[in-house]
Amino acid sequence: MKITRMKTLRILQCLFAALLFFTDSVTADVKTRGAAIATVDPIATDAAVQALKDGGNAFDASVAAALTLGVVNGYNSGIGGGCFIVGRKANGKLFTINGRETAPEKAHRDMFIRDGRAQTKLSQAGALAIAVPGSLMAYSELCKKHGELSFKKHLTNASVIARNGFKVPDSFAQRVKGNFKQIQNYPATAKIFSDNDGEPIKAGSTLIQKDLAETYNEIAQHGTDWFYHGPFAKKTEEWMKKNGGIMKISDFEKYQVTYPNPVQTTYREFTVVGMPPPSSGGTHVAQILNILEHFEIKNIDSNTPEFYHLITEAMKLAFADRAHWLGDPSFTKVPLGLVSKKYAKRLAKRINPKKAGKVKTHGIPQGSTEHFFNKHTTHLSCSDNEGNWVAITATINTSFGSKVIIPGTGVIMNNEMDDFSISPGTPNAFGLIGNEANAVAPGKRPLSSMSPTIVLKDNKPILSVGAAGGPTIISQTLLTLIHTLDHKLSIREALMKPRFHHQWQPNQIRIESTAGQRVLDSLKQMGHKIYIGGYGGATQAIGNLGNGLEAEHDPRLTGKAIAFPIKK
């Protein structure tokens, strides 16, 4: 049998995978090419490694990981939610897949208004909170168009994990406990996440999800039509009718993923590739980087108040624009000028290096009436030996989404309707303010902060990064880029740096205490309001920044990242 160069590389790849399968993170000391995977859960990372060993590429590995995360990390993501995918193929082609959820046909602008007031509890839990899921179709498309293994294989493998069960980690048990009061309102959900005494499942117990396993198997046998045109859609409509919902089979039948052009900007000698609207992440990561390009970040110590102040001021300007301009470009006009260098230069001039500025409202980018974009969460990054790279951020929104599991399916449904502006000026679950651009409308996709990002240098991928954590996704991704690209830190060093976030409203910096008292005091003296909070999210990244292949999961959480490099 003739052994091609490709097969030889695959064999080497598998050998390295076998050697390093239980290694948390491996970095080579020479410039390398190889596979790397970073996810928030060890079981999901292992599933990705297995996909590579079975002859798949990075896109297969990412689908395997994503479907597995829907089993072992279902409070964050799953096929009941949505996702954004940014990919770079070995031949240099860039692509995106927009698997964001859509509002049902009967959704309308004032659906969450009662007696003249917005009722956020209706958009955050229960039947009306649910948008039409898109992740399943997006993963299927990624596998079909860019993978080498069958989607059926990935579904079948993940179903085995759901059927056999897994040991519940402490983080999972804590999420169940923290949301148990709402979970109890929905019998199918409570049944899965309660023990025999009706209490929240405990860490160390085995969680078996037979209904979810069966759902995965049915999709494996009958394709995504089983979900979007068949039994799942029918069961969902039946449950909706009994529980005050508006979603119908026709909403599922009309759902389609889209393939918009990536957002691209240059940042110094790098090209940064992100997701366009309805992701606000790609737009505003690019916008903030364009602003910061007017400052010598590399010469500003990242441990100083000056660094925190400068980045914060740029965040404020971008998030003010987000609140006004961003929405689904199929329904609203999102100015391309938001990511222009000329507009960023104007914004940069508004930053006072010594004092917190007052950002009263959004800016007006050039061409704002002429040129537009075309019509709790988890992140994973994967690369392979052939040069394929992918960044996927997926979500069902807040923990356990709407808290609803459609009976008999095991699928946790999202609460993405809360990501719309349910009433202009009313904060959502993350405190974000929105405008008419993100108002509810039938078939519309809600605005998202998800920011899957790939960085190129000399047209070669060097970094794939993204995060979980609501609006802090944007700031987490941004900080990782600055620390690695400007300050030349390794990915591990970058992820360990203190995090901070400003989203314009509320007017405060959310910051980790590890920034240090000197920084906190100095920022207060500059006029900033400080909120000392927890880590607020999780970042996963892989890269080859010049010192070998790296794969890192967020050090604040349990996860698994693995790199198995191959010397050139």
Coordinates of C-alpha atoms in Angstrom, one line a residue:
M1 CA 0.0 0.0 0.0
K2 CA 1.3 3.4 -0.9
I3 CA 1.9 5.6 2.1
T4 CA 1.5 9.3 1.3
R5 CA 3.2 12.1 3.1
M6 CA -0.1 13.1 4.6
K7 CA -0.6 9.6 6.0
T8 CA 2.9 9.6 7.4
L9 CA 2.2 12.8 9.2
R10 CA -1.0 11.4 10.5
I11 CA 0.8 8.4 11.9
L12 CA 3.3 10.6 13.6
Q13 CA 0.5 12.7 15.0
C14 CA -1.2 9.7 16.5
L15 CA 2.1 8.5 18.1
F16 CA 2.5 11.9 19.8
A17 CA -1.1 11.9 20.9
A18 CA -0.6 8.5 22.5
L19 CA 2.4 9.7 24.4
L20 CA 0.9 12.9 25.6
F21 CA -2.7 11.9 26.0
F22 CA -2.7 12.5 29.7
T23 CA -0.5 15.6 29.6
D24 CA -2.2 18.8 30.7
S25 CA -0.1 21.1 28.6
V26 CA 3.0 20.5 26.5
T27 CA 5.2 23.1 24.8
A28 CA 8.1 22.4 22.5
D29 CA 11.3 24.3 22.7
V30 CA 11.7 24.6 18.9
K31 CA 9.5 26.1 16.2
T32 CA 7.0 23.4 15.4
R33 CA 3.9 22.5 13.6
G34 CA 1.4 20.1 15.1
A35 CA -2.0 19.7 16.7
A36 CA -3.2 21.6 19.8
I37 CA -6.5 21.5 21.6
A38 CA -7.8 23.6 24.5
T39 CA -11.2 23.2 26.1
V40 CA -12.8 23.8 29.5
D41 CA -13.2 20.1 30.2
P42 CA -10.8 17.1 30.1
I43 CA -13.3 14.7 28.7
A44 CA -14.0 17.1 25.8
T45 CA -10.3 17.6 25.1
D46 CA -9.8 13.8 25.1
A47 CA -12.7 13.5 22.6
A48 CA -10.9 15.9 20.3
V49 CA -7.7 14.0 20.6
Q50 CA -9.5 10.8 19.8
A51 CA -11.0 12.4 16.7
L52 CA -7.4 13.3 15.5
K53 CA -6.3 9.7 16.2
D54 CA -9.2 8.4 14.2
G55 CA -7.9 10.3 11.1
G56 CA -9.9 13.6 11.6
N57 CA -8.6 17.1 11.3
A58 CA -8.9 20.2 13.5
F59 CA -12.5 20.8 12.4
D60 CA -13.4 17.2 13.3
A61 CA -11.7 17.6 16.7
S62 CA -13.6 20.8 17.4
V63 CA -16.9 19.1 16.6
A64 CA -16.1 16.1 18.8
A65 CA -15.2 18.5 21.6
A66 CA -18.3 20.7 21.2
L67 CA -20.7 17.8 21.2
T68 CA -19.0 16.3 24.2
L69 CA -19.2 19.6 26.0
G70 CA -22.9 19.5 25.5
V71 CA -22.9 16.3 27.6
V72 CA -20.3 17.1 30.3
N73 CA -20.6 20.9 30.4
G74 CA -24.2 21.2 29.4
Y75 CA -24.9 24.1 31.8
N76 CA -22.8 26.3 29.4
S77 CA -23.4 25.0 25.9
G78 CA -25.1 22.3 23.9
I79 CA -27.3 21.6 20.9
G80 CA -30.1 23.6 22.6
G81 CA -28.0 26.7 22.0
G82 CA -26.0 28.5 19.4
C83 CA -22.4 29.2 18.4
F84 CA -20.0 31.2 16.2
I85 CA -17.2 29.5 14.3
V86 CA -14.1 31.1 12.8
G87 CA -11.8 28.9 10.8
R88 CA -8.6 29.0 8.8
K89 CA -8.0 26.2 6.4
A90 CA -4.6 24.8 5.6
N91 CA -4.8 26.4 2.1
G92 CA -5.1 29.8 3.8
K93 CA -8.9 30.3 3.2
L94 CA -10.7 32.0 6.1
F95 CA -14.4 31.3 6.8
T96 CA -17.1 31.7 9.5
I97 CA -20.2 29.8 10.3
N98 CA -23.0 31.7 12.1
G99 CA -24.9 29.3 14.3
R100 CA -26.6 32.0 16.4
E101 CA -30.1 31.3 17.5
T102 CA -33.1 33.1 16.0
A103 CA -36.3 34.6 17.5
P104 CA -39.5 32.6 16.8
E105 CA -41.9 33.8 14.1
K106 CA -44.4 35.0 16.8
A107 CA -41.8 37.0 18.7
H108 CA -42.3 40.8 18.7
R109 CA -40.7 43.9 20.1
D110 CA -42.9 44.2 23.2
M111 CA -43.3 40.5 24.1
F112 CA -41.6 40.9 27.5
I113 CA -43.5 44.1 28.4
R114 CA -46.2 43.8 31.1
D115 CA -48.1 46.8 32.3
G116 CA -45.7 49.1 30.5
R117 CA -42.6 47.6 32.2
A118 CA -40.0 45.1 31.0
Q119 CA -40.1 41.8 32.8
T120 CA -36.6 40.4 32.7
K121 CA -37.7 37.2 34.4
L122 CA -39.7 36.3 31.3
S123 CA -36.7 36.7 29.0
Q124 CA -34.3 34.8 31.3
A125 CA -36.2 31.6 32.2
G126 CA -39.1 29.5 30.8
A127 CA -40.8 29.2 27.5
L128 CA -40.6 32.7 26.2
A129 CA -36.8 32.9 26.9
I130 CA -36.0 30.3 24.3
A131 CA -34.8 31.1 20.8
V132 CA -34.4 28.6 17.9
P133 CA -31.1 26.6 18.5
G134 CA -28.4 26.8 15.9
S135 CA -25.4 24.9 17.2
L136 CA -26.3 21.5 15.9
M137 CA -26.7 22.7 12.3
A138 CA -23.4 24.7 12.6
Y139 CA -21.5 21.7 13.8
S140 CA -23.0 19.6 11.1
E141 CA -22.0 22.1 8.4
L142 CA -18.5 22.4 9.8
C143 CA -18.0 18.7 9.7
K144 CA -19.6 18.3 6.2
K145 CA -17.8 21.2 4.5
H146 CA -14.4 21.0 6.2
G147 CA -14.0 17.8 8.2
E148 CA -12.9 14.3 7.2
L149 CA -14.9 12.2 9.6
S150 CA -18.7 11.7 9.5
F151 CA -20.9 13.8 11.8
K152 CA -22.6 10.5 12.7
K153 CA -19.4 9.3 14.2
H154 CA -19.0 12.3 16.4
L155 CA -22.6 12.1 17.6
T156 CA -22.3 8.4 18.4
N157 CA -19.1 8.9 20.4
A158 CA -20.7 11.7 22.5
S159 CA -23.8 9.6 23.0
V160 CA -21.7 6.9 24.6
I161 CA -20.5 9.3 27.2
A162 CA -24.0 10.5 27.9
R163 CA -25.3 7.0 28.3
N164 CA -22.4 5.6 30.4
G165 CA -22.2 8.8 32.5
F166 CA -19.4 10.7 34.0
K167 CA -18.2 11.8 37.5
V168 CA -19.7 15.2 38.3
P169 CA -16.9 17.7 39.0
D170 CA -17.3 20.2 41.8
S171 CA -17.8 23.1 39.4
F172 CA -20.8 21.3 37.8
A173 CA -22.3 20.5 41.2
Q174 CA -21.9 24.1 42.3
R175 CA -23.7 25.3 39.2
V176 CA -26.6 22.9 39.9
K177 CA -26.8 24.0 43.5
G178 CA -26.7 27.7 42.6
N179 CA -29.5 27.3 40.1
F180 CA -31.5 24.6 41.7
K181 CA -34.4 26.8 42.8
Q182 CA -35.2 27.7 39.2
I183 CA -34.4 24.2 37.9
Q184 CA -37.1 22.8 40.2
N185 CA -39.7 24.7 38.3
Y186 CA -39.2 22.4 35.3
P187 CA -39.8 18.7 36.1
A188 CA -37.7 17.3 33.2
T189 CA -34.7 19.4 34.2
A190 CA -35.1 18.7 37.9
K191 CA -35.3 14.9 37.3
I192 CA -31.8 14.9 35.6
F193 CA -30.1 17.2 38.1
S194 CA -31.6 15.9 41.3
D195 CA -30.4 12.9 43.4
N196 CA -32.8 10.2 44.8
D197 CA -33.6 12.5 47.7
G198 CA -34.7 15.3 45.5
E199 CA -31.6 17.3 46.3
P200 CA -29.0 18.8 43.9
I201 CA -26.6 16.2 42.5
K202 CA -23.3 16.1 44.4
A203 CA -19.8 16.3 43.2
G204 CA -18.4 12.8 42.6
S205 CA -21.7 11.3 41.7
T206 CA -22.3 9.8 38.3
L207 CA -24.5 11.7 35.9
I208 CA -26.2 9.6 33.3
Q209 CA -28.3 11.3 30.6
K210 CA -30.1 8.5 28.7
D211 CA -32.5 10.9 27.0
L212 CA -29.7 13.0 25.7
A213 CA -27.8 9.9 24.5
E214 CA -30.9 8.8 22.6
T215 CA -31.3 12.3 21.0
Y216 CA -27.7 12.2 19.8
N217 CA -28.3 8.6 18.4
E218 CA -31.5 9.7 16.6
I219 CA -29.7 12.6 15.0
A220 CA -26.8 10.3 14.1
Q221 CA -29.2 7.9 12.4
H222 CA -31.5 10.3 10.7
G223 CA -29.5 13.5 10.3
T224 CA -30.2 17.0 11.6
D225 CA -33.7 16.8 10.0
W226 CA -34.7 14.7 13.0
F227 CA -34.0 17.9 15.1
Y228 CA -35.2 20.7 12.8
H229 CA -38.0 19.0 10.8
G230 CA -39.0 16.0 12.8
P231 CA -39.6 14.6 16.4
F232 CA -37.5 17.1 18.3
A233 CA -39.3 20.2 16.7
K234 CA -42.6 18.5 17.3
K235 CA -41.9 17.7 20.9
T236 CA -40.8 21.3 21.4
E237 CA -44.0 22.7 19.9
E238 CA -46.1 20.4 22.1
W239 CA -44.3 21.6 25.2
M240 CA -44.6 25.2 24.2
K241 CA -48.4 25.0 23.8
K242 CA -48.7 23.6 27.3
N243 CA -46.3 26.1 28.9
G244 CA -47.2 29.5 27.4
G245 CA -44.5 29.4 24.7
I246 CA -44.7 30.6 21.1
M247 CA -42.2 28.4 19.2
K248 CA -43.5 26.2 16.5
I249 CA -42.2 23.4 14.2
S250 CA -42.1 26.0 11.4
D251 CA -39.6 28.0 13.4
F252 CA -37.2 25.0 13.3
E253 CA -37.9 24.3 9.7
K254 CA -37.0 27.9 8.7
Y255 CA -33.7 27.9 10.6
Q256 CA -30.5 28.2 8.6
V257 CA -26.9 28.9 9.5
T258 CA -25.2 31.7 7.6
Y259 CA -21.6 32.2 6.3
P260 CA -20.7 35.9 6.6
N261 CA -17.3 37.3 5.8
P262 CA -14.9 37.5 8.8
V263 CA -14.1 40.8 10.4
Q264 CA -10.4 41.5 9.7
T265 CA -8.2 44.2 11.0
T266 CA -4.5 44.7 11.2
Y267 CA -2.9 45.3 14.6
R268 CA 0.8 46.3 14.2
E269 CA 2.3 43.4 12.2
F270 CA -0.6 41.1 12.8
T271 CA -3.9 40.3 11.1
V272 CA -6.8 39.7 13.6
V273 CA -9.7 37.7 12.3
G274 CA -13.0 37.6 14.1
M275 CA -16.8 37.1 13.8
P276 CA -19.0 39.8 12.3
P277 CA -22.4 40.8 13.7
P278 CA -24.6 39.6 15.3
S279 CA -21.4 39.0 17.2
S280 CA -20.3 42.2 18.8
G281 CA -17.0 40.5 19.7
G282 CA -15.3 40.6 16.4
T283 CA -16.3 44.2 15.7
H284 CA -15.3 45.6 19.1
V285 CA -12.1 43.6 19.6
A286 CA -11.0 45.1 16.3
Q287 CA -12.2 48.5 17.3
I288 CA -10.4 48.5 20.6
L289 CA -7.2 47.2 19.0
N290 CA -7.5 50.0 16.4
I291 CA -7.7 52.6 19.2
L292 CA -4.8 51.1 21.1
E293 CA -2.6 51.0 18.0
H294 CA -2.1 54.8 18.6
F295 CA -0.3 54.0 21.9
E296 CA 3.0 52.3 22.6
I297 CA 1.5 49.5 24.6
K298 CA 4.7 47.5 24.6
N299 CA 6.4 50.3 26.5
I300 CA 3.6 50.4 29.2
D301 CA 4.2 48.0 32.1
S302 CA 1.1 45.8 32.4
N303 CA 1.4 45.9 36.2
T304 CA 0.9 49.7 36.3
P305 CA -2.2 51.8 36.8
E306 CA -1.4 53.5 33.5
F307 CA -1.9 50.2 31.6
Y308 CA -5.3 49.5 33.3
H309 CA -6.5 53.0 32.7
L310 CA -5.6 53.1 29.0
I311 CA -7.3 49.8 28.2
T312 CA -10.3 50.7 30.3
E313 CA -10.8 54.0 28.4
A314 CA -10.7 52.2 25.1
M315 CA -13.2 49.6 26.3
K316 CA -15.7 52.3 27.4
L317 CA -15.7 54.0 24.0
A318 CA -16.3 50.7 22.2
F319 CA -19.0 49.5 24.6
A320 CA -20.9 52.8 24.2
D321 CA -20.9 52.1 20.4
R322 CA -22.0 48.5 21.0
A323 CA -25.0 49.7 23.0
H324 CA -26.2 51.9 20.1
W325 CA -25.1 50.4 16.8
L326 CA -24.8 46.7 17.1
G327 CA -27.5 44.2 16.1
D328 CA -28.3 41.5 13.5
P329 CA -27.2 43.0 10.2
S330 CA -30.1 41.3 8.4
F331 CA -32.4 43.6 10.4
T332 CA -30.4 46.7 11.3
K333 CA -27.7 48.8 9.7
V334 CA -24.4 48.2 11.5
P335 CA -21.8 50.7 10.3
L336 CA -18.6 49.3 8.8
G337 CA -16.9 52.4 10.0
L338 CA -16.8 51.0 13.5
V339 CA -13.7 49.1 12.6
S340 CA -12.1 51.8 10.5
K341 CA -8.6 53.1 11.3
K342 CA -9.7 56.7 10.8
Y343 CA -12.6 56.4 13.3
A344 CA -10.3 54.7 15.8
K345 CA -7.8 57.6 15.6
R346 CA -10.6 60.0 16.4
L347 CA -11.6 58.0 19.5
A348 CA -8.0 57.6 20.6
K349 CA -7.7 61.4 20.8
R350 CA -10.5 61.4 23.4
I351 CA -8.5 59.4 25.9
N352 CA -6.9 61.4 28.7
P353 CA -3.9 59.3 29.9
K354 CA -4.2 60.7 33.5
K355 CA -8.0 60.9 34.1
A356 CA -11.1 58.8 33.6
G357 CA -13.2 60.2 30.8
K358 CA -16.9 60.7 30.7
V359 CA -18.5 58.8 27.8
K360 CA -22.0 60.2 27.7
T361 CA -23.1 58.5 24.5
H362 CA -21.9 56.6 21.4
G363 CA -19.7 57.9 18.6
I364 CA -20.6 58.5 15.0
P365 CA -18.3 56.6 12.7
Q366 CA -17.9 57.8 9.1
G367 CA -20.3 56.2 6.7
S368 CA -22.8 55.4 9.4
T369 CA -25.6 56.1 7.0
E370 CA -24.0 54.5 3.9
H371 CA -21.7 51.5 4.5
F372 CA -22.8 48.5 6.6
F373 CA -22.0 44.9 7.5
N374 CA -23.7 42.3 5.4
K375 CA -26.9 41.0 6.1
H376 CA -22.6 31.3 29.8
T377 CA -20.8 30.1 27.2
T378 CA -17.7 28.0 26.4
H379 CA -14.8 28.4 24.0
L380 CA -12.6 25.9 22.4
S381 CA -9.6 26.2 20.1
C382 CA -8.1 23.5 17.9
S383 CA -5.3 23.2 15.3
D384 CA -3.9 20.2 13.4
N385 CA -0.7 19.1 11.8
E386 CA -1.9 20.1 8.3
G387 CA -2.4 23.8 9.2
N388 CA -6.1 23.9 9.9
W389 CA -7.1 26.2 12.8
V390 CA -10.5 26.8 14.3
A391 CA -12.0 28.9 17.1
I392 CA -15.5 28.1 18.4
T393 CA -17.5 29.9 21.0
A394 CA -20.8 28.2 22.0
T395 CA -23.5 29.1 24.5
I396 CA -26.9 28.5 25.9
N397 CA -26.5 32.0 27.6
T398 CA -26.7 32.0 31.4
S399 CA -26.1 28.8 33.5
F400 CA -28.6 26.1 32.3
G401 CA -30.0 28.6 29.9
S402 CA -33.8 28.9 30.2
K403 CA -33.7 26.0 32.8
V404 CA -36.0 24.1 30.4
I405 CA -35.3 20.6 29.2
I406 CA -37.9 19.5 26.6
P407 CA -39.2 16.3 28.2
G408 CA -37.8 13.1 26.7
T409 CA -35.0 14.8 24.9
G410 CA -32.4 15.6 27.5
V411 CA -31.6 18.9 25.7
I412 CA -31.1 22.0 27.8
M413 CA -32.7 24.9 26.0
N414 CA -31.1 28.4 25.7
N415 CA -32.4 31.7 27.1
E416 CA -30.9 33.8 24.2
M417 CA -34.0 36.0 24.0
D418 CA -32.5 37.8 26.9
D419 CA -29.7 38.9 24.6
F420 CA -32.1 41.1 22.8
S421 CA -32.9 44.6 24.1
I422 CA -36.2 43.5 25.6
S423 CA -36.9 47.2 26.1
P424 CA -34.3 49.9 25.1
G425 CA -32.4 50.9 28.2
T426 CA -33.3 47.9 30.2
P427 CA -30.2 45.9 31.3
N428 CA -30.1 42.2 30.5
A429 CA -28.7 39.4 32.8
F430 CA -25.2 40.8 32.3
G431 CA -26.1 44.4 32.9
L432 CA -25.7 45.3 29.2
I433 CA -27.8 48.1 27.7
G434 CA -29.2 47.9 24.2
N435 CA -31.0 50.0 21.7
E436 CA -33.4 49.7 18.8
A437 CA -30.7 48.0 16.7
N438 CA -31.0 44.9 19.0
A439 CA -34.8 45.0 19.6
V440 CA -36.8 41.7 19.3
A441 CA -38.1 40.8 15.9
P442 CA -39.2 37.5 14.2
G443 CA -36.3 35.5 12.8
K444 CA -33.8 38.0 14.1
R445 CA -30.6 36.9 15.8
P446 CA -29.8 38.5 19.2
L447 CA -26.5 40.4 19.7
S448 CA -23.7 38.4 21.3
S449 CA -20.4 39.1 22.9
M450 CA -18.9 35.9 21.7
S451 CA -15.4 36.6 20.2
P452 CA -13.8 33.6 18.5
T453 CA -10.5 35.0 17.1
I454 CA -7.6 33.8 15.0
V455 CA -4.4 35.8 14.6
L456 CA -2.2 35.6 11.6
K457 CA 1.4 36.8 11.0
D458 CA 2.8 36.7 7.5
N459 CA -0.5 35.0 6.6
K460 CA 0.2 32.1 8.9
P461 CA -1.9 31.4 12.0
I462 CA -0.2 32.0 15.3
L463 CA -3.0 32.2 17.8
S464 CA -6.6 31.0 18.3
V465 CA -8.4 32.5 21.3
G466 CA -11.8 33.1 22.8
A467 CA -13.6 33.1 26.1
A468 CA -16.8 32.6 28.1
G469 CA -18.3 35.1 30.5
G470 CA -21.0 37.3 28.9
P471 CA -19.6 40.7 27.9
T472 CA -16.3 40.0 29.6
I473 CA -15.6 37.7 26.7
I474 CA -14.6 40.8 24.7
S475 CA -12.2 42.1 27.4
Q476 CA -10.8 38.6 28.1
T477 CA -10.0 38.1 24.4
L478 CA -8.6 41.6 24.1
L479 CA -6.3 41.2 27.1
T480 CA -5.0 37.9 25.9
L481 CA -4.1 39.5 22.5
I482 CA -2.4 42.5 24.1
H483 CA -0.4 40.4 26.5
T484 CA 0.8 38.0 23.8
L485 CA 1.2 40.3 20.9
D486 CA 2.5 43.5 22.6
H487 CA 4.1 42.2 25.7
K488 CA 5.3 38.9 24.1
L489 CA 4.1 36.7 27.0
S490 CA 3.4 33.0 26.6
I491 CA -0.2 32.1 26.5
R492 CA 0.0 30.6 30.0
E493 CA 1.5 33.9 31.3
A494 CA -1.1 35.9 29.5
L495 CA -4.0 33.9 31.0
M496 CA -2.6 34.3 34.5
K497 CA -2.6 38.1 34.3
P498 CA -5.3 39.9 36.3
R499 CA -8.5 40.6 34.3
F500 CA -10.5 43.7 34.2
H501 CA -13.6 44.9 32.3
H502 CA -15.6 48.0 31.5
Q503 CA -18.8 47.9 29.5
W504 CA -19.7 51.6 29.6
Q505 CA -22.8 51.0 31.6
P506 CA -22.7 50.5 34.6
N507 CA -19.8 53.0 34.8
Q508 CA -17.4 50.9 36.7
I509 CA -14.3 48.7 36.3
R510 CA -14.8 45.1 37.2
I511 CA -11.4 43.9 38.2
E512 CA -9.7 41.0 39.9
S513 CA -8.1 41.7 43.3
T514 CA -4.9 40.3 42.0
A515 CA -4.3 43.6 40.3
G516 CA -3.0 44.8 43.6
Q517 CA -3.9 47.6 46.0
R518 CA -1.6 50.1 44.5
V519 CA -3.3 49.8 41.1
L520 CA -6.8 49.9 42.7
D521 CA -6.0 53.0 44.7
S522 CA -4.5 54.8 41.7
L523 CA -7.4 54.0 39.4
K524 CA -9.8 55.5 42.1
Q525 CA -7.6 58.6 42.1
M526 CA -8.0 58.8 38.4
G527 CA -11.7 58.9 38.8
H528 CA -12.7 55.3 38.1
K529 CA -15.3 53.5 40.1
I530 CA -14.1 50.0 41.1
Y531 CA -15.9 46.8 41.6
I532 CA -13.7 43.9 42.8
G533 CA -15.2 40.7 41.4
G534 CA -14.3 37.1 40.7
Y535 CA -12.7 35.9 37.5
G536 CA -16.0 36.3 35.6
G537 CA -15.2 33.9 32.8
A538 CA -12.8 31.5 31.2
T539 CA -10.3 31.8 28.3
Q540 CA -9.0 29.0 26.2
A541 CA -6.2 29.5 23.6
I542 CA -3.7 27.7 21.4
G543 CA -0.8 29.3 19.6
N544 CA 2.7 29.2 18.1
L545 CA 4.1 32.6 19.1
G546 CA 7.7 31.8 18.3
N547 CA 8.7 29.5 21.1
G548 CA 6.9 26.4 20.2
L549 CA 3.3 25.2 20.1
E550 CA 1.2 26.0 23.1
A551 CA -2.3 24.9 24.3
E552 CA -3.7 26.4 27.5
H553 CA -7.0 26.3 29.3
D554 CA -7.9 29.0 31.8
P555 CA -5.8 28.5 35.0
R556 CA -8.8 29.7 37.1
L557 CA -10.8 26.6 36.2
T558 CA -10.4 22.9 35.7
G559 CA -9.9 22.1 32.0
K560 CA -7.5 20.4 29.7
A561 CA -5.2 21.6 27.0
I562 CA -2.8 19.5 25.0
A563 CA -0.3 20.1 22.3
F564 CA 1.6 17.4 20.4
P565 CA 4.1 19.2 18.2
I566 CA 5.9 17.6 15.2
K567 CA 9.3 19.0 14.3
K568 CA 9.7 20.3 10.8

